[in-house]
PDB file of C-alpha atoms in Angstrom:
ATOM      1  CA  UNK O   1      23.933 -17.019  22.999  1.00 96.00           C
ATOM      2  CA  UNK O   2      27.499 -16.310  23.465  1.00 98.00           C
ATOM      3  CA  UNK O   3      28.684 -17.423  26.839  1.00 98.00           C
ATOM      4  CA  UNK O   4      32.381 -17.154  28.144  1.00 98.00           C
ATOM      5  CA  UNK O   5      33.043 -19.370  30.992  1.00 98.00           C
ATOM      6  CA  UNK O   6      36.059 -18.078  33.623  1.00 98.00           C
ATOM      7  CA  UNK O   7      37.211 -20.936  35.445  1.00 96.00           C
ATOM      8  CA  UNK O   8      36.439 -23.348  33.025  1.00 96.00           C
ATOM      9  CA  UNK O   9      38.508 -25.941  34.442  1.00 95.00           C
ATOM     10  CA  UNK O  10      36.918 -26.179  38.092  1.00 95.00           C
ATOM     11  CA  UNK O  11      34.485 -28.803  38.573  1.00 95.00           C
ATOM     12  CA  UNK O  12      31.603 -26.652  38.520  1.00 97.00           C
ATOM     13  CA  UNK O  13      32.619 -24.446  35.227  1.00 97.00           C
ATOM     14  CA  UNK O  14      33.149 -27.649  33.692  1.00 97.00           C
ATOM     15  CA  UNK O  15      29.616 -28.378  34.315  1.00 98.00           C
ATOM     16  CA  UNK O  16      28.696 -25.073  33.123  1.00 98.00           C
ATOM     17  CA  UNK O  17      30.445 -25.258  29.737  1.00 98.00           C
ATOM     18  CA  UNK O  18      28.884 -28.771  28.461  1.00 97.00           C
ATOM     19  CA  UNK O  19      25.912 -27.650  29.290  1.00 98.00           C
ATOM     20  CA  UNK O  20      25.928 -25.051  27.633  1.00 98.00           C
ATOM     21  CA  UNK O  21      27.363 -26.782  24.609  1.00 98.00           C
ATOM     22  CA  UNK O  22      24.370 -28.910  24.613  1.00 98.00           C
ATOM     23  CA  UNK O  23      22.247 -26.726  24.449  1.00 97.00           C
ATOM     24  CA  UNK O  24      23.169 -25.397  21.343  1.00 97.00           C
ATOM     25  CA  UNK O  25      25.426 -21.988  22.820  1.00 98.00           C
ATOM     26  CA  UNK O  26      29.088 -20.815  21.851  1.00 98.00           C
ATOM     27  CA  UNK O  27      30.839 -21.572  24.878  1.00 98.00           C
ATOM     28  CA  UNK O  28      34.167 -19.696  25.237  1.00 98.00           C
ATOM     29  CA  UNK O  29      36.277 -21.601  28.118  1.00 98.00           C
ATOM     30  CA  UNK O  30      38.794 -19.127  29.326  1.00 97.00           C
ATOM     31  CA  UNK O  31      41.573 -20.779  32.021  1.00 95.00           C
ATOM     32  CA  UNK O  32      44.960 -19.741  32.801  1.00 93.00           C
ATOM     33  CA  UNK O  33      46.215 -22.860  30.719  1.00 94.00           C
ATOM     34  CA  UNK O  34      43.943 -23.380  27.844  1.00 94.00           C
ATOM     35  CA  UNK O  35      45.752 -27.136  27.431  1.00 94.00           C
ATOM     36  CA  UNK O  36      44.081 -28.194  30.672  1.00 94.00           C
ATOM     37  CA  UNK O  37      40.644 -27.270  29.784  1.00 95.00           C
ATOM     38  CA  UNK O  38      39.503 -31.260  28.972  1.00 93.00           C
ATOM     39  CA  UNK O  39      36.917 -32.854  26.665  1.00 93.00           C
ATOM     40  CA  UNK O  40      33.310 -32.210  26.521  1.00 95.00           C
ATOM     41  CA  UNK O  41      30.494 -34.762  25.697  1.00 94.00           C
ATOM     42  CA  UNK O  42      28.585 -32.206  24.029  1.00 94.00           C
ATOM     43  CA  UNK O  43      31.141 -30.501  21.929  1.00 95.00           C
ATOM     44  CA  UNK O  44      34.056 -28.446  21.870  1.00 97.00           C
ATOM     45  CA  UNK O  45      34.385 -24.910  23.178  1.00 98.00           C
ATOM     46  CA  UNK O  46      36.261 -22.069  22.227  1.00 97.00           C
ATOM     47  CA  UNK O  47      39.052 -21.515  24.470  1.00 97.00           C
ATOM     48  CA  UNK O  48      41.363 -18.932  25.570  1.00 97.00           C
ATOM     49  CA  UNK O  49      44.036 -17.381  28.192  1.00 96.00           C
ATOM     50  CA  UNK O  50      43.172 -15.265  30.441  1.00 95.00           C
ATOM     51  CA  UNK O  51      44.577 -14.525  34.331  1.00 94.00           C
ATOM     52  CA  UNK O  52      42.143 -13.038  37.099  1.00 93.00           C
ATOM     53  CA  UNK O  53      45.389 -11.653  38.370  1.00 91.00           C
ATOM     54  CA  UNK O  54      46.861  -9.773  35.685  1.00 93.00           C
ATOM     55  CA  UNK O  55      44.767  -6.758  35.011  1.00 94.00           C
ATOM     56  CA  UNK O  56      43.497  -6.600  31.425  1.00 95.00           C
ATOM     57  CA  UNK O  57      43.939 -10.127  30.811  1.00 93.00           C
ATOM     58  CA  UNK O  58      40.356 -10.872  30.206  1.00 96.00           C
ATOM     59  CA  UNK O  59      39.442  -8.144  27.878  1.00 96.00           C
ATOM     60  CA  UNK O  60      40.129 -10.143  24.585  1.00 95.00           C
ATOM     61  CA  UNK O  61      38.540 -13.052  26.151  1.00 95.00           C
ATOM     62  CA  UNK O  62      35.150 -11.391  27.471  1.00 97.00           C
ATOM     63  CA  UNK O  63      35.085  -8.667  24.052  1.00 96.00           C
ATOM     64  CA  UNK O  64      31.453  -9.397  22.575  1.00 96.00           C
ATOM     65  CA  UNK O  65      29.949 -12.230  24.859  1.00 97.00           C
ATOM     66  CA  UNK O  66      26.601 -12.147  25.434  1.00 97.00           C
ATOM     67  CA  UNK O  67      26.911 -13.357  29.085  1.00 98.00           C
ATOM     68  CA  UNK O  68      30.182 -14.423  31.232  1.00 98.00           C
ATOM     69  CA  UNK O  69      30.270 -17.169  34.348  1.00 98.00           C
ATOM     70  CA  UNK O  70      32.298 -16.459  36.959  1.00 98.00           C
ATOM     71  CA  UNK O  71      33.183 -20.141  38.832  1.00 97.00           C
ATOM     72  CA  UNK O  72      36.241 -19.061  40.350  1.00 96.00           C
ATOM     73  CA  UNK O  73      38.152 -21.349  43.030  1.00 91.00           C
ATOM     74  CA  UNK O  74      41.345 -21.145  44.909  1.00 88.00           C
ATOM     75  CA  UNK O  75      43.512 -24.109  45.797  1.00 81.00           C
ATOM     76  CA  UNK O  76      43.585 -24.050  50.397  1.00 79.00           C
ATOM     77  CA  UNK O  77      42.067 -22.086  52.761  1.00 76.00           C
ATOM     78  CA  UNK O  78      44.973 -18.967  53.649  1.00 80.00           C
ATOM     79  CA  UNK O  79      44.849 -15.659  52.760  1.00 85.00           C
ATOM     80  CA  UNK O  80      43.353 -14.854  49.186  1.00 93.00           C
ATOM     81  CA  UNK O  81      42.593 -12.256  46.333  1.00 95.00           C
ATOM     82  CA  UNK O  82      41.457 -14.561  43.791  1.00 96.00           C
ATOM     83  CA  UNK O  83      38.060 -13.320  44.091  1.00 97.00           C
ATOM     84  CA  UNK O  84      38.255  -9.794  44.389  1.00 97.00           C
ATOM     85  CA  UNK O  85      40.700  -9.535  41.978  1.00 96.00           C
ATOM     86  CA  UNK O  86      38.432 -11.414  39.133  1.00 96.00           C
ATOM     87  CA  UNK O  87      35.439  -8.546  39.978  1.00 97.00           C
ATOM     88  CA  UNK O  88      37.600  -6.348  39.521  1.00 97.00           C
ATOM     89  CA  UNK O  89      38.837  -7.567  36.248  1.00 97.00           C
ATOM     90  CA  UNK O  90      35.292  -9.102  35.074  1.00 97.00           C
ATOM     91  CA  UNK O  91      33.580  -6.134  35.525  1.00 97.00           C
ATOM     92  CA  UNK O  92      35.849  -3.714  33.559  1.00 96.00           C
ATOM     93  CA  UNK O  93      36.066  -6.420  31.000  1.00 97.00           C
ATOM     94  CA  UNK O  94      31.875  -6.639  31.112  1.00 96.00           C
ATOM     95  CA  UNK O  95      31.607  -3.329  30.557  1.00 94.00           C
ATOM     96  CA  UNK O  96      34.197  -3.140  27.602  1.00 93.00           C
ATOM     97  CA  UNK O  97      33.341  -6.090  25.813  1.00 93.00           C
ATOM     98  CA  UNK O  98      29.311  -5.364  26.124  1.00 92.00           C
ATOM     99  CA  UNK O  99      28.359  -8.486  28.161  1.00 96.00           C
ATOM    100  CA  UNK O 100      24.669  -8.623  29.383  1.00 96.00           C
ATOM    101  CA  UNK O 101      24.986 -10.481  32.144  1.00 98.00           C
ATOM    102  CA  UNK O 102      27.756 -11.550  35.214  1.00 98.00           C
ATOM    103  CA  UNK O 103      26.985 -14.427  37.233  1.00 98.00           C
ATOM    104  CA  UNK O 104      28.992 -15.258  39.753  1.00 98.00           C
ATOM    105  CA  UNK O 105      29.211 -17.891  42.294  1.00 98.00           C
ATOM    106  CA  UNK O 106      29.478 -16.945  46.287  1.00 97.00           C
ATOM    107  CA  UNK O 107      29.238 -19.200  49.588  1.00 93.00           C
ATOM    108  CA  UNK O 108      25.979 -19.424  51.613  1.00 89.00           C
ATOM    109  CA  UNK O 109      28.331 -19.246  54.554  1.00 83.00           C
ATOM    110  CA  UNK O 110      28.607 -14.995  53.999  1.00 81.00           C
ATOM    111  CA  UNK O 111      25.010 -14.955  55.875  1.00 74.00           C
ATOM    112  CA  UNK O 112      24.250 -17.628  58.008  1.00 61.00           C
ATOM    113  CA  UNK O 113      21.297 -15.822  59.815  1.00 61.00           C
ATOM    114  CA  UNK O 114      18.271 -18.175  59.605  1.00 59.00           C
ATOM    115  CA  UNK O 115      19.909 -21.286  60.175  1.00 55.00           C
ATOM    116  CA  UNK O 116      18.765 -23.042  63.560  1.00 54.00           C
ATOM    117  CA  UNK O 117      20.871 -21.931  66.501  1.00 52.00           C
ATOM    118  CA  UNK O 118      22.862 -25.564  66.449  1.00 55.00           C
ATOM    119  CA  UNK O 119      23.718 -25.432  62.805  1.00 56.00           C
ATOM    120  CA  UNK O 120      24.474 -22.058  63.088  1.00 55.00           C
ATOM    121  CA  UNK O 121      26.493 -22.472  66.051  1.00 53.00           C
ATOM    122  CA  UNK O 122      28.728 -25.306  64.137  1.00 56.00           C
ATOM    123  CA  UNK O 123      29.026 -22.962  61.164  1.00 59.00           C
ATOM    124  CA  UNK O 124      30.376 -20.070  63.362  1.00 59.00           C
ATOM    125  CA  UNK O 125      32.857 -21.949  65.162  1.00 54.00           C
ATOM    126  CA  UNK O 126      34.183 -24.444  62.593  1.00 54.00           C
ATOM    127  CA  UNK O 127      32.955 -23.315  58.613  1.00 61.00           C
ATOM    128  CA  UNK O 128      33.820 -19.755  59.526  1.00 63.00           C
ATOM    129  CA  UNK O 129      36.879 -20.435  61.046  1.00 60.00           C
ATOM    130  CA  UNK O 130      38.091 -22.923  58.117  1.00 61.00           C
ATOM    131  CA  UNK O 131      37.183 -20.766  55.401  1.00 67.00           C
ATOM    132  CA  UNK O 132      37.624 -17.262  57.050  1.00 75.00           C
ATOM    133  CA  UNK O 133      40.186 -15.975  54.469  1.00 87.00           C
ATOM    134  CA  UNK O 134      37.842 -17.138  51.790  1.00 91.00           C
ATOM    135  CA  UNK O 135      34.762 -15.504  52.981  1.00 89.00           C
ATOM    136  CA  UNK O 136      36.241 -12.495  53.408  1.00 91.00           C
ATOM    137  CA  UNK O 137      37.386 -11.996  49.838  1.00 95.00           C
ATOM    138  CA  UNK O 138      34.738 -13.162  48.552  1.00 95.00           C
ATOM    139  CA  UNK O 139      32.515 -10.321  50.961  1.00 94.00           C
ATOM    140  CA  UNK O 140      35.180  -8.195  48.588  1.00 96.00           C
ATOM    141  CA  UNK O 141      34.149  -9.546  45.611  1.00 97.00           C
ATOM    142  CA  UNK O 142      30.034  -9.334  46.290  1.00 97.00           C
ATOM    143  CA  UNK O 143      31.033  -5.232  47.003  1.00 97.00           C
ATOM    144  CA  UNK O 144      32.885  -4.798  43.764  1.00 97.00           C
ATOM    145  CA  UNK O 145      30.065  -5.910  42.202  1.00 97.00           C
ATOM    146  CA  UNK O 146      27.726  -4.255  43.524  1.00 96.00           C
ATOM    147  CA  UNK O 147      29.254  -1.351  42.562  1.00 95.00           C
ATOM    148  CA  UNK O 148      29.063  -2.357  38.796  1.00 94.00           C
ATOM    149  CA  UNK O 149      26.980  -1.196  35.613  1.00 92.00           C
ATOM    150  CA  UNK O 150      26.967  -4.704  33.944  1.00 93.00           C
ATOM    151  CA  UNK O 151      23.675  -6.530  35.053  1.00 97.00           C
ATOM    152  CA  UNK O 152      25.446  -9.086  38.129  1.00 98.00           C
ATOM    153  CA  UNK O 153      24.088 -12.400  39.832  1.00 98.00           C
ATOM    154  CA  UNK O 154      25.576 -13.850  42.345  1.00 98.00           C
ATOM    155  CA  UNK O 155      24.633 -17.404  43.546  1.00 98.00           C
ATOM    156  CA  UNK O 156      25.746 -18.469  46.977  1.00 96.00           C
ATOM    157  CA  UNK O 157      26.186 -22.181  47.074  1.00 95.00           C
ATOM    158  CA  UNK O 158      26.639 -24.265  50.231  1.00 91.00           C
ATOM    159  CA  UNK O 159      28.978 -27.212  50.936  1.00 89.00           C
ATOM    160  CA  UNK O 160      29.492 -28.424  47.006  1.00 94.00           C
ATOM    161  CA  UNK O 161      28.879 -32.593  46.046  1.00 95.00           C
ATOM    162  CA  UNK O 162      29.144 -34.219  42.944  1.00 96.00           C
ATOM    163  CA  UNK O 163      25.989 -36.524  41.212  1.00 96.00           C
ATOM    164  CA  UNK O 164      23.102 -35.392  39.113  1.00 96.00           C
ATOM    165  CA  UNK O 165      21.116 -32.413  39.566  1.00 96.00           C
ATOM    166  CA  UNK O 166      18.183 -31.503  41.582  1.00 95.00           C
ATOM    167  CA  UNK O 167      15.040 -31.572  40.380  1.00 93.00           C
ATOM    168  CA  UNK O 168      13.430 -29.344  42.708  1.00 93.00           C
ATOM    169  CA  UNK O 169      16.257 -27.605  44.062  1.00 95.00           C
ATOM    170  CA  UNK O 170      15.558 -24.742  46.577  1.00 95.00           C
ATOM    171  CA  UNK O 171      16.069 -21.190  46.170  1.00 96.00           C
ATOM    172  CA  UNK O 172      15.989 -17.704  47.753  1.00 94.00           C
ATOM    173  CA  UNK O 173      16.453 -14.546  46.529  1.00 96.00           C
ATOM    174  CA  UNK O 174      18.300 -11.508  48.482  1.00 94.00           C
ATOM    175  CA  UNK O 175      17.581 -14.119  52.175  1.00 90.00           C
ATOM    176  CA  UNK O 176      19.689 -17.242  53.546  1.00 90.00           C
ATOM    177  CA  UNK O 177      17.791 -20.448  52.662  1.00 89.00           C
ATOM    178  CA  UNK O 178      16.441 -21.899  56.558  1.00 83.00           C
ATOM    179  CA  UNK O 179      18.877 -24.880  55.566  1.00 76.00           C
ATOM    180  CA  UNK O 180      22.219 -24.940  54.864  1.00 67.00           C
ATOM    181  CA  UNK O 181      22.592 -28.491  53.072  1.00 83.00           C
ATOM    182  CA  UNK O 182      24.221 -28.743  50.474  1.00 92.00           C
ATOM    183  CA  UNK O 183      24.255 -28.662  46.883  1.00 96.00           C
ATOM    184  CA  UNK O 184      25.822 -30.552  43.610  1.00 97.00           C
ATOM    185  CA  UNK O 185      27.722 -29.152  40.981  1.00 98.00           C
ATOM    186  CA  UNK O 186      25.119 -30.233  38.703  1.00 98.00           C
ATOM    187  CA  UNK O 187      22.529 -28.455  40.333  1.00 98.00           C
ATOM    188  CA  UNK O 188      24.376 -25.151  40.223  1.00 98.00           C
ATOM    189  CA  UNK O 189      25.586 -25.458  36.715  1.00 98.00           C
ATOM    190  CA  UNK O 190      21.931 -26.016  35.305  1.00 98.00           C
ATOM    191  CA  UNK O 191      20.577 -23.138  37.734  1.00 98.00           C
ATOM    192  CA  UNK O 192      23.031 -20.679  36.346  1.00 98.00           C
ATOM    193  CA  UNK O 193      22.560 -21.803  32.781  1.00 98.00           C
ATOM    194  CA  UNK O 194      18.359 -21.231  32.891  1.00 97.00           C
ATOM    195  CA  UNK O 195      19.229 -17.896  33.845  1.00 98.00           C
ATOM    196  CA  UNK O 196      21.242 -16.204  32.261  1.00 98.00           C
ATOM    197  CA  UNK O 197      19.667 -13.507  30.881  1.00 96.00           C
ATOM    198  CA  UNK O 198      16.955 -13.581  33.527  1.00 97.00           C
ATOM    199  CA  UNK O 199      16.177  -9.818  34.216  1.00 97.00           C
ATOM    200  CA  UNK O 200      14.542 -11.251  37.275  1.00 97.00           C
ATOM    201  CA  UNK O 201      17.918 -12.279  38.635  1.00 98.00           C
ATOM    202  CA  UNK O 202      19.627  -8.985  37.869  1.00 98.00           C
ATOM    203  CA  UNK O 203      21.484  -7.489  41.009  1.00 97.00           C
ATOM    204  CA  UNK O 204      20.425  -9.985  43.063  1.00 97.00           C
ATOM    205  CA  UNK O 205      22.202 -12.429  45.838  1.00 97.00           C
ATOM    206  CA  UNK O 206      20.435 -16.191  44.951  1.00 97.00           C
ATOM    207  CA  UNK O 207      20.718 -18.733  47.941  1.00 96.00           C
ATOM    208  CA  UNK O 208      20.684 -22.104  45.924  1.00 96.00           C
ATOM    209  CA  UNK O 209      20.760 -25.727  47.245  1.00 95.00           C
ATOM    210  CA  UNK O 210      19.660 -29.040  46.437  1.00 95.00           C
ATOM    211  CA  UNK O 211      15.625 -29.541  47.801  1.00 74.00           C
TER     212      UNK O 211
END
């Protein structure tokens, strides 16, 4: 499979890309500077520029990828586009280029429903209020693509760790997990990996955390 990776440089789409090299896939790690992307221990990716923020950018690097991972991050907590503005771009790149599949990575804390009133009570008055300008964009980012033709995922992660994956991570589809926990990189990076593809997944919003 053909697999471009946008944020290739983040901890998680690091993650994401040497997995995938292991596994025997032609990773493509796209990053606004290409020099930072670092070295793999299962090979070496395919690399190129691309911007979120300048429209168009991503065309060339999406054109004829089977399936593209969205791991998207913004350095503080103020005011951002970041999110919205890469569904914008992925999409129309998606549907140019012919990818199959869009996954793209969310926070649990857009629907904290089911959590216990205590939890959710902490959430509401300090997560929310932290990440506020966060959630909100990415709210705009979940309704962009919604709105799009090319087969989307998203997977809403809660507060992210590092060390090894899960083995028996939990997971929800289209409902908040009763737990907010947390989950590690790992975990998320080998979730989105053993589906893409997954039909199953298609237009769906997957709560994921560590079991």
């Amino acid at each position: 499979m053909k697999i471009a990776v946008v944020g290739a440089t983040g901890r998680t789409g690091r993650l994401v890309v040497d997995l995938a090299l292991a596994a025997g896939h032609t990773v493509t790690a796209v990053a606004r500077d290409p020099a930072k992307v670092p070295a793999f221990t299962h090979g070496t990716p395919l690399t190129a520029r691309a911007d979120v923020g300048r429209p168009g950018s991503l065309h060339e690097a999406l054109a004829g990828q089977d399936a593209v991972v969205a791991a998207l991050g913004t350095a503080g907590r103020g005011a951002t586009t970041v999110f919205s503005d890469g569904a914008r771009e992925l999409t129309a790149a998606c549907a140019s280029g012919g990818a199959r599949h869009l996954v793209a990575m969310s926070s649990a804390g857009l629907d904290t429903s089911r959590l216990p009133f205590a939890q959710r009570l902490v959430t509401t008055l300090v997560v929310d209020r932290l990440y506020r300008e966060i959630h909100h964009d990415l709210a705009r980012m979940e309704a962009l693509l919604a709105k799009s033709d090319t087969p989307w995922t998203v997977v809403r992660v809660p507060m992210l760790k590092d060390g090894p994956a899960s083995a028996r991570p939990q997971v929800a589809y289209d409902r908040p997990l009763p737990r907010a926990g947390t989950a590690a990189r790992a975990t998320v990076a080998a979730w989105i990996l053993g589906h893409l593809g997954d039909e199953e997944t298609f237009g769906r919003l997957v709560h994921l955390s560590d079991g």
